[in-house]
Short mmCIF file of C-alpha atoms in Angstrom, two decimals:
data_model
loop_
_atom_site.label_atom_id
_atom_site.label_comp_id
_atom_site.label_asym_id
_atom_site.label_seq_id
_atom_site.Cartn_x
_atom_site.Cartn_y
_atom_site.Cartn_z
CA UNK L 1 -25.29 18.53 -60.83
CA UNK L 2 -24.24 22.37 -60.01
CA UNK L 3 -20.55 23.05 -59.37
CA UNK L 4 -19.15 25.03 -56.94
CA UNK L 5 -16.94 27.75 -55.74
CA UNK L 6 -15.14 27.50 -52.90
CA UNK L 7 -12.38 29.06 -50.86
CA UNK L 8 -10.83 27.91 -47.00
CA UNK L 9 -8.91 30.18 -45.04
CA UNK L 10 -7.32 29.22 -42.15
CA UNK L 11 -6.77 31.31 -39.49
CA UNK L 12 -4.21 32.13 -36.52
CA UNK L 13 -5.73 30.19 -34.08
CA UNK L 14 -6.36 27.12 -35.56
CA UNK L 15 -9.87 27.59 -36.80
CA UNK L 16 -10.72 27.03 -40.28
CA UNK L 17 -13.67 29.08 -42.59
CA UNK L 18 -15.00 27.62 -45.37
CA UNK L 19 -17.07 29.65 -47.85
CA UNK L 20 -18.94 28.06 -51.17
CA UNK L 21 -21.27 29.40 -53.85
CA UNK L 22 -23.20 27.89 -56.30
CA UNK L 23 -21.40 28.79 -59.93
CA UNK L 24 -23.21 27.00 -62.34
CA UNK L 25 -24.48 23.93 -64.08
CA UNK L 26 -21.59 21.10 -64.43
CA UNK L 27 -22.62 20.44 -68.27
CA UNK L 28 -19.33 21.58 -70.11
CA UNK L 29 -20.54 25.06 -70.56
CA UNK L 30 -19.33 28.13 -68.58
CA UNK L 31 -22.13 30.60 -67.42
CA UNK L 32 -20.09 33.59 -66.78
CA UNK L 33 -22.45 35.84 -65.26
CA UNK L 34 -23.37 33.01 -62.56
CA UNK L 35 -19.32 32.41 -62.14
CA UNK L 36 -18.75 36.26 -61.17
CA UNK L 37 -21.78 36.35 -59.10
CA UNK L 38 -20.91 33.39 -57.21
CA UNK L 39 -17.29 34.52 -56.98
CA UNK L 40 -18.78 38.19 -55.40
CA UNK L 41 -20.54 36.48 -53.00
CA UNK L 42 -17.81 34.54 -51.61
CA UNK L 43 -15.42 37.36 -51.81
CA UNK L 44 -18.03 39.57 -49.52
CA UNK L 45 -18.54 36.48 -47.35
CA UNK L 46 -14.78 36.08 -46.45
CA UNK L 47 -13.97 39.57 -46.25
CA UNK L 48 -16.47 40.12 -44.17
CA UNK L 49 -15.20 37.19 -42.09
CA UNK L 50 -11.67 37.83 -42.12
CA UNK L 51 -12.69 41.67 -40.95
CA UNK L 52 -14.61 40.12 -38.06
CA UNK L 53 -11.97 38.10 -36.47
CA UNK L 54 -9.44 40.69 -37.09
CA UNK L 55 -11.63 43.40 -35.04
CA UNK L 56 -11.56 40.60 -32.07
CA UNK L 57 -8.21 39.96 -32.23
CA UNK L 58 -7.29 43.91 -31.78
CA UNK L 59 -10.11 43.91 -29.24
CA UNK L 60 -8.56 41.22 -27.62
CA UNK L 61 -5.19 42.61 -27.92
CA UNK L 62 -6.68 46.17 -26.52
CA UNK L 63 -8.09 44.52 -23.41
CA UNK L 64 -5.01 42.97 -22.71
CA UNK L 65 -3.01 45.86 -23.29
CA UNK L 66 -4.95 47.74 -20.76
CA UNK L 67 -5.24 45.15 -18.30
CA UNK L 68 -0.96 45.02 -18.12
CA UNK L 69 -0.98 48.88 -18.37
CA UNK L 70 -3.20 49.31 -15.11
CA UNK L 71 -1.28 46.77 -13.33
CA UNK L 72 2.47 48.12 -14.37
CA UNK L 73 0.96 51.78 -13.27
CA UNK L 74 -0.04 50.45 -9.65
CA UNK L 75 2.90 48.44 -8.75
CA UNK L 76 4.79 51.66 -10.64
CA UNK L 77 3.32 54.07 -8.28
CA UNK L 78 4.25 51.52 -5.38
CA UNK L 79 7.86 51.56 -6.02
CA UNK L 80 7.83 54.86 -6.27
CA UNK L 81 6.46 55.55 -2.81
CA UNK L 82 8.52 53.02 -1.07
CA UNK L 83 11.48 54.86 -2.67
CA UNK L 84 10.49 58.25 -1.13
CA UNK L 85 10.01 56.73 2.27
CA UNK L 86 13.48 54.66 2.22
CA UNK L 87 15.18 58.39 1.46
CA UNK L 88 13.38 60.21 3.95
CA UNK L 89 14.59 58.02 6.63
CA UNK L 90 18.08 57.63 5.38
CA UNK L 91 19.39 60.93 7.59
CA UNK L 92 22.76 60.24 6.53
CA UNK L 93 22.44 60.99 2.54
CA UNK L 94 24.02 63.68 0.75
CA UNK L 95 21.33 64.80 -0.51
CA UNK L 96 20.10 68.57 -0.45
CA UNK L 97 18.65 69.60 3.42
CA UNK L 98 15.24 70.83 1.33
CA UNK L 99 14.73 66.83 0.46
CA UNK L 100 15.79 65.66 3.75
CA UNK L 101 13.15 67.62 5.35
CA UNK L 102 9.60 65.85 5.69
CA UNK L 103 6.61 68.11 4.82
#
């Protein structure tokens, strides 16, 4: 029988990764080389896991990001024309003739 080494992360989301390795025969004796090799291989495994679902969580997070920031800078540029037009035809205002005037 060959034991094993294993390792589960559990991620964010919900969603659970489990990596395992062969690491030697289960007689008694420890086989040191086949215990660090087996130990490499998982680490590479779940770093290179945990450096995938990092890169689509900030991809996620970027898309997002930019999907909120287009829609703040139209309904931004809205309110800002709506606010022009409500001074322009306010006569009345104290403000300066030169932003009374219409061009």
């Amino acid at each position: 029988m060959c034991s094993h080494s294993e390792i589960k992360i559990s991620l964010s989301n919900g969603k659970e990764l489990k990596f395992s390795h062969p690491a030697g025969q289960t007689d008694g004796s420890v086989d040191y080389p086949q215990l660090q090799n087996s130990v490499k291989h998982i680490q590479e495994e779940s770093n290179k896991a945990l450096t995938d679902a990092i890169n689509a969580e900030k991809t996620a997070n970027l898309e997002s990001n930019n999907l909120n920031t287009n829609k703040d800078d139209v309904m931004d540029d809205d309110d800002e024309d709506d606010e022009d037009d409500e001074d322009d035809d306010d006569h009345n205002s104290v403000e300066p003739a030169e932003k009374k005037l219409k061009t």
